[in-house]
Short mmCIF file of C-alpha atoms in Angstrom, two decimals:
data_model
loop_
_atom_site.label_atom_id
_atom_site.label_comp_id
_atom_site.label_asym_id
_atom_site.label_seq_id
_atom_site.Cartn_x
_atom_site.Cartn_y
_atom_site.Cartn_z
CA UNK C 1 118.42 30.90 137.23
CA UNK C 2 116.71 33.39 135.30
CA UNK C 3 115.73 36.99 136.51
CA UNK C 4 113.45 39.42 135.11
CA UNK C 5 111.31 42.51 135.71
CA UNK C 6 109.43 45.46 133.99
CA UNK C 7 111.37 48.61 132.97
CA UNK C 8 111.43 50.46 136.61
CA UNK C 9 110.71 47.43 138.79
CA UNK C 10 114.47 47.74 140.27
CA UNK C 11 115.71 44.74 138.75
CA UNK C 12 119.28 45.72 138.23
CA UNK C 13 118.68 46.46 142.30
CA UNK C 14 118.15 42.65 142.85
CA UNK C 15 120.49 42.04 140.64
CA UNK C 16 123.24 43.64 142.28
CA UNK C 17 122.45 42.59 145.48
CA UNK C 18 123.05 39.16 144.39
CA UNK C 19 125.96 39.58 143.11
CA UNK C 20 127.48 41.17 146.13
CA UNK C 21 126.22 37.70 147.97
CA UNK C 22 128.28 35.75 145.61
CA UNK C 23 126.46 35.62 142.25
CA UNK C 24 127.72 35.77 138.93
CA UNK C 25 125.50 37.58 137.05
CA UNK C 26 125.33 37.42 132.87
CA UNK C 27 123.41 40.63 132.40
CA UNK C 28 122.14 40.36 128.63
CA UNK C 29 121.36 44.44 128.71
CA UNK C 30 125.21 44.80 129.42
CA UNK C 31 125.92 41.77 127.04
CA UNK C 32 123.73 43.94 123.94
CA UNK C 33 126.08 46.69 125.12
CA UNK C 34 129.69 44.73 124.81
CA UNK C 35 128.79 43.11 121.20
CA UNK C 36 127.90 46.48 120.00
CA UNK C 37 131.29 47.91 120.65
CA UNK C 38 133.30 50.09 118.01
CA UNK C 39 134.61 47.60 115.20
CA UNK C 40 132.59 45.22 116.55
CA UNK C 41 130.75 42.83 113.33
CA UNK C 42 127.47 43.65 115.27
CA UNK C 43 127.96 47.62 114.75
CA UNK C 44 129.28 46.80 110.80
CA UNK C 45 126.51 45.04 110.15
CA UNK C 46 124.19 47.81 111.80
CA UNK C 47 125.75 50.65 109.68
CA UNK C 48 125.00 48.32 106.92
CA UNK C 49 121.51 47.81 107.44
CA UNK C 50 120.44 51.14 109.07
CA UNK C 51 123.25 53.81 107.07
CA UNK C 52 126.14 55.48 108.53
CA UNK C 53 124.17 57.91 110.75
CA UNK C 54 123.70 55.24 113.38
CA UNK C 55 127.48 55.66 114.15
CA UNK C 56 128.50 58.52 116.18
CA UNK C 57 131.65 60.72 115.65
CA UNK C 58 134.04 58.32 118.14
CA UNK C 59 132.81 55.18 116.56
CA UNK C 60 130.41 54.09 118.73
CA UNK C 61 126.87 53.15 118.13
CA UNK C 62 124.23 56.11 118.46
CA UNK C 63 121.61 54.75 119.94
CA UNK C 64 119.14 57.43 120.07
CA UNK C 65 119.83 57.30 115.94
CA UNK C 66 118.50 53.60 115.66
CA UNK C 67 115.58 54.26 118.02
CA UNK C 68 114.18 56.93 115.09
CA UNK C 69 114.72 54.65 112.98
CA UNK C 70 113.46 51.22 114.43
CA UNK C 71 110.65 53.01 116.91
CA UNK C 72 107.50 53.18 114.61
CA UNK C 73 109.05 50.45 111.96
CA UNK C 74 108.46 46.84 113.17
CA UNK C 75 110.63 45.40 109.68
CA UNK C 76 113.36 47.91 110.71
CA UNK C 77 113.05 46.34 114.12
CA UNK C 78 113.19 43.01 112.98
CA UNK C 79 115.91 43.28 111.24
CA UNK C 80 117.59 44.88 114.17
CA UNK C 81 116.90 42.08 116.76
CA UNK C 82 118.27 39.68 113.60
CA UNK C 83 121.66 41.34 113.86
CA UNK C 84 121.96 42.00 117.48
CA UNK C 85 120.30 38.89 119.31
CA UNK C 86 122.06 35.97 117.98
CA UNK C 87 125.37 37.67 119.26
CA UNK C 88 123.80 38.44 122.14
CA UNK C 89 122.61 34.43 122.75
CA UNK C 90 126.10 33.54 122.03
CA UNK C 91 127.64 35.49 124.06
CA UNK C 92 124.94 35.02 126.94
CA UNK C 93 125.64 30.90 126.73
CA UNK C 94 129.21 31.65 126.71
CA UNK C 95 129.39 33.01 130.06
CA UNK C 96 127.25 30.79 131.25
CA UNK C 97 129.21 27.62 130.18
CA UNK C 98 132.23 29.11 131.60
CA UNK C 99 130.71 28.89 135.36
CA UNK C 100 129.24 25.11 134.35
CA UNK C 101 132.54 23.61 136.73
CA UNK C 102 132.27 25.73 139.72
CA UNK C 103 129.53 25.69 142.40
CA UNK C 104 128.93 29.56 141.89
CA UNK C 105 124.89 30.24 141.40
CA UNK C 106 124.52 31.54 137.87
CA UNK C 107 121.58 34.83 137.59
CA UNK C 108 120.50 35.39 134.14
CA UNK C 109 119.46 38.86 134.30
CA UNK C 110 117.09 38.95 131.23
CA UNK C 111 114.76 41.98 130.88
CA UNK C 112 112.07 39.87 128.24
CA UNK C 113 112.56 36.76 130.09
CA UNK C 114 108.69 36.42 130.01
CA UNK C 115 108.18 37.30 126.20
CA UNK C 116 110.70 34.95 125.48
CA UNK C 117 111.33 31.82 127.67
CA UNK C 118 114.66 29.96 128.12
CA UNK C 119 114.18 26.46 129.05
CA UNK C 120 117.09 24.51 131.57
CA UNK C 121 116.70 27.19 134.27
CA UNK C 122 116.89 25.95 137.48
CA UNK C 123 114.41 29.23 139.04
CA UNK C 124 112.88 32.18 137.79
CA UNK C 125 112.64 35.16 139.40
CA UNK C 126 110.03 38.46 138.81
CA UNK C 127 110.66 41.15 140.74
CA UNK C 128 107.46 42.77 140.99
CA UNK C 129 105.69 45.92 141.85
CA UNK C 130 102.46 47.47 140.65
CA UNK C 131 102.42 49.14 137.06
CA UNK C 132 101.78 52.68 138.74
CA UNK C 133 104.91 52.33 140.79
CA UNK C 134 106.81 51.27 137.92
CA UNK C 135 105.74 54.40 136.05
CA UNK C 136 106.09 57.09 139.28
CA UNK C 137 109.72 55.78 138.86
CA UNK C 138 110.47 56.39 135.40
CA UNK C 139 108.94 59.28 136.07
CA UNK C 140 110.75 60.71 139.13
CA UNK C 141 114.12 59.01 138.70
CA UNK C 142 115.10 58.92 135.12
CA UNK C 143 113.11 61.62 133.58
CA UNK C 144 110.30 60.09 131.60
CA UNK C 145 107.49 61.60 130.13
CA UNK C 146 104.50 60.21 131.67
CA UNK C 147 103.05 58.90 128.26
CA UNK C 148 106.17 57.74 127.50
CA UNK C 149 106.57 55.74 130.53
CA UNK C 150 103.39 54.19 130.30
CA UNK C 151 104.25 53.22 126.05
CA UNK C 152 107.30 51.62 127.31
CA UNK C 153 105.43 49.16 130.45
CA UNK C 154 102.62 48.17 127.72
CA UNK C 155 104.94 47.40 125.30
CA UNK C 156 106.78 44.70 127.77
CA UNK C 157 104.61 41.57 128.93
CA UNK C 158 102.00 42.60 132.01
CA UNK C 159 102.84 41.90 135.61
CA UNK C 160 100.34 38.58 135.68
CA UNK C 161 102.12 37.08 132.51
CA UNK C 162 105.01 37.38 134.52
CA UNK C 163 103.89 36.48 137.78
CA UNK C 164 102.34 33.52 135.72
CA UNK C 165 106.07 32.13 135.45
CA UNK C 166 107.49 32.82 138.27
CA UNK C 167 108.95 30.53 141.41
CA UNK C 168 110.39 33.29 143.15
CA UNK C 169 108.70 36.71 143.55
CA UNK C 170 110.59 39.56 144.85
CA UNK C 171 108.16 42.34 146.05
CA UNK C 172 109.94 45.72 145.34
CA UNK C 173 107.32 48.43 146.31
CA UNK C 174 108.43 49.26 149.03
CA UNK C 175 111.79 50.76 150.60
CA UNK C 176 115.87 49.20 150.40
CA UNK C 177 115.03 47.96 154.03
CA UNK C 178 111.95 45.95 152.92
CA UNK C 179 113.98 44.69 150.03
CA UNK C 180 117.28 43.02 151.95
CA UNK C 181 115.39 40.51 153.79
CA UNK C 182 113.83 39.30 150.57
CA UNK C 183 117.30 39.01 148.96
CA UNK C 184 118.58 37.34 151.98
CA UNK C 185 115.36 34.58 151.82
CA UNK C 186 116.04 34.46 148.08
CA UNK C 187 119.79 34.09 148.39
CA UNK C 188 119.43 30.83 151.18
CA UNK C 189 117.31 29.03 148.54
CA UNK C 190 119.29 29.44 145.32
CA UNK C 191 122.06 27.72 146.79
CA UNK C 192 120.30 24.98 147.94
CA UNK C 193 119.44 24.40 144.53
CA UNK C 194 120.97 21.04 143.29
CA UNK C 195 124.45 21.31 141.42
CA UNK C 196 124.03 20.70 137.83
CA UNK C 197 125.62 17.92 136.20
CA UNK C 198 129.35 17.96 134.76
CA UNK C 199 127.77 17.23 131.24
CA UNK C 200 125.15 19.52 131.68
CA UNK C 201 124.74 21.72 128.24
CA UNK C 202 122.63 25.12 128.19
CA UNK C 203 119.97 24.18 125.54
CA UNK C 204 120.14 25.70 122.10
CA UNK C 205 117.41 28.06 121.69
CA UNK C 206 116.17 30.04 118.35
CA UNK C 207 117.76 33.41 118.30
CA UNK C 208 114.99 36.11 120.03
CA UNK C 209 114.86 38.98 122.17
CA UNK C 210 116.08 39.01 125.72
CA UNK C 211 117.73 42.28 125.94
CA UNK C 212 115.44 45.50 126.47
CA UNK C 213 117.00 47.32 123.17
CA UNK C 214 113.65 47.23 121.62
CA UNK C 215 114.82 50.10 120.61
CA UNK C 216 117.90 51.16 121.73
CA UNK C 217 117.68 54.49 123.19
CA UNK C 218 116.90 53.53 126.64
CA UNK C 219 119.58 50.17 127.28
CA UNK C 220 119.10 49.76 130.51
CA UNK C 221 115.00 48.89 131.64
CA UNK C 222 115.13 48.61 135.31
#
């Protein structure tokens, strides 16, 4: 199942609380995060393209460097999400595949799930809250700028595009105490969800975004 939300919509929240009922999640923020390790052929080929600055002094990747650079130029940015999303996909299928024998309910934690649809997935879940919520958060908790927080949300698809694909909404407004019971409803109908065949294959897909590292600076968008 896929699972997706706008930067400050708590997410990784849901996310977690899944997991802790059983779930393995394949988180492709943390995925973005393990194929850019130092020595990695993602970081070489970064360096290449972008210069040595994007490197920091213990090898690993600076990502506040690559956001100056790839921020305000979309071929810098494309060439960016060239070198870091097929890994990513890879990787992402990989982990998947490895769960195809068990009975263990599979989350795809996907930040651009909406802006760029995977087909075979079983559900899809938005986790949703209003765009003014999303931005008191950013805010409040991590330290935005207010004009920054709002550049971010438009930049990501709106909440009806997402609602628009959703079978599952998870309404995160509101407190931790509002949000268990919707995990626990949630929970109860993934695994009813059919098992998926012994042959079953994830289905090849053109290499796009699904991590948030739009740029880079912020990894992590809920």
């Amino acid at each position: 199942m896929g699972l997706t939300g706008g930067i400050g919509s708590g997410k990784s929240t849901v996310s977690a609380m899944l997991a802790e009922r059983g779930a393995v999640v394949v988180d492709a923020d943390q995925v973005v995060r393990d194929v850019q390790q130092p020595g990695s052929p993602v970081l070489e080929k970064m360096a290449e393209r972008f210069g040595a600055q994007v490197i920091a002094e213990d090898g690993s990747l600076d990502r506040a460097a690559v956001a100056a650079v790839v921020f305000t130029d979309p071929d810098a940015l494309k060439d960016l999400n060239a070198i870091v999303h097929p890994a990513v996909g890879a990787e992402m299928n990989r982990q998947v595949m490895a769960q195809r024998d068990t009975d263990r309910v599979v989350v795809m934690d996907i930040p651009l799930l909406t802006e760029n649809p995977r087909e075979g997935l079983q559900a899809i879940v938005v986790v949703d809250v209003d765009p003014e919520v999303q931005v008191r958060r950013l805010v409040e908790g991590r330290g935005f700028g207010e004009d920054d927080a709002r550049a971010r949300i438009a930049k990501q698809a709106t909440r009806e595009q997402r609602l628009a694909t959703a079978t599952h909404v998870i309404d995160n407004s509101g407190t931790l105490d509002d949000l268990v019971p919707q995990v626990d409803r949630l929970w109860s109908a993934l695994v009813a969800l059919p098992q998926l065949p012994a042959d079953w294959e994830m289905p090849v897909r053109p290499p796009k975004g699904e991590s948030s590292a739009e740029p880079p600076a912020e990894p992590a968008t809920s």
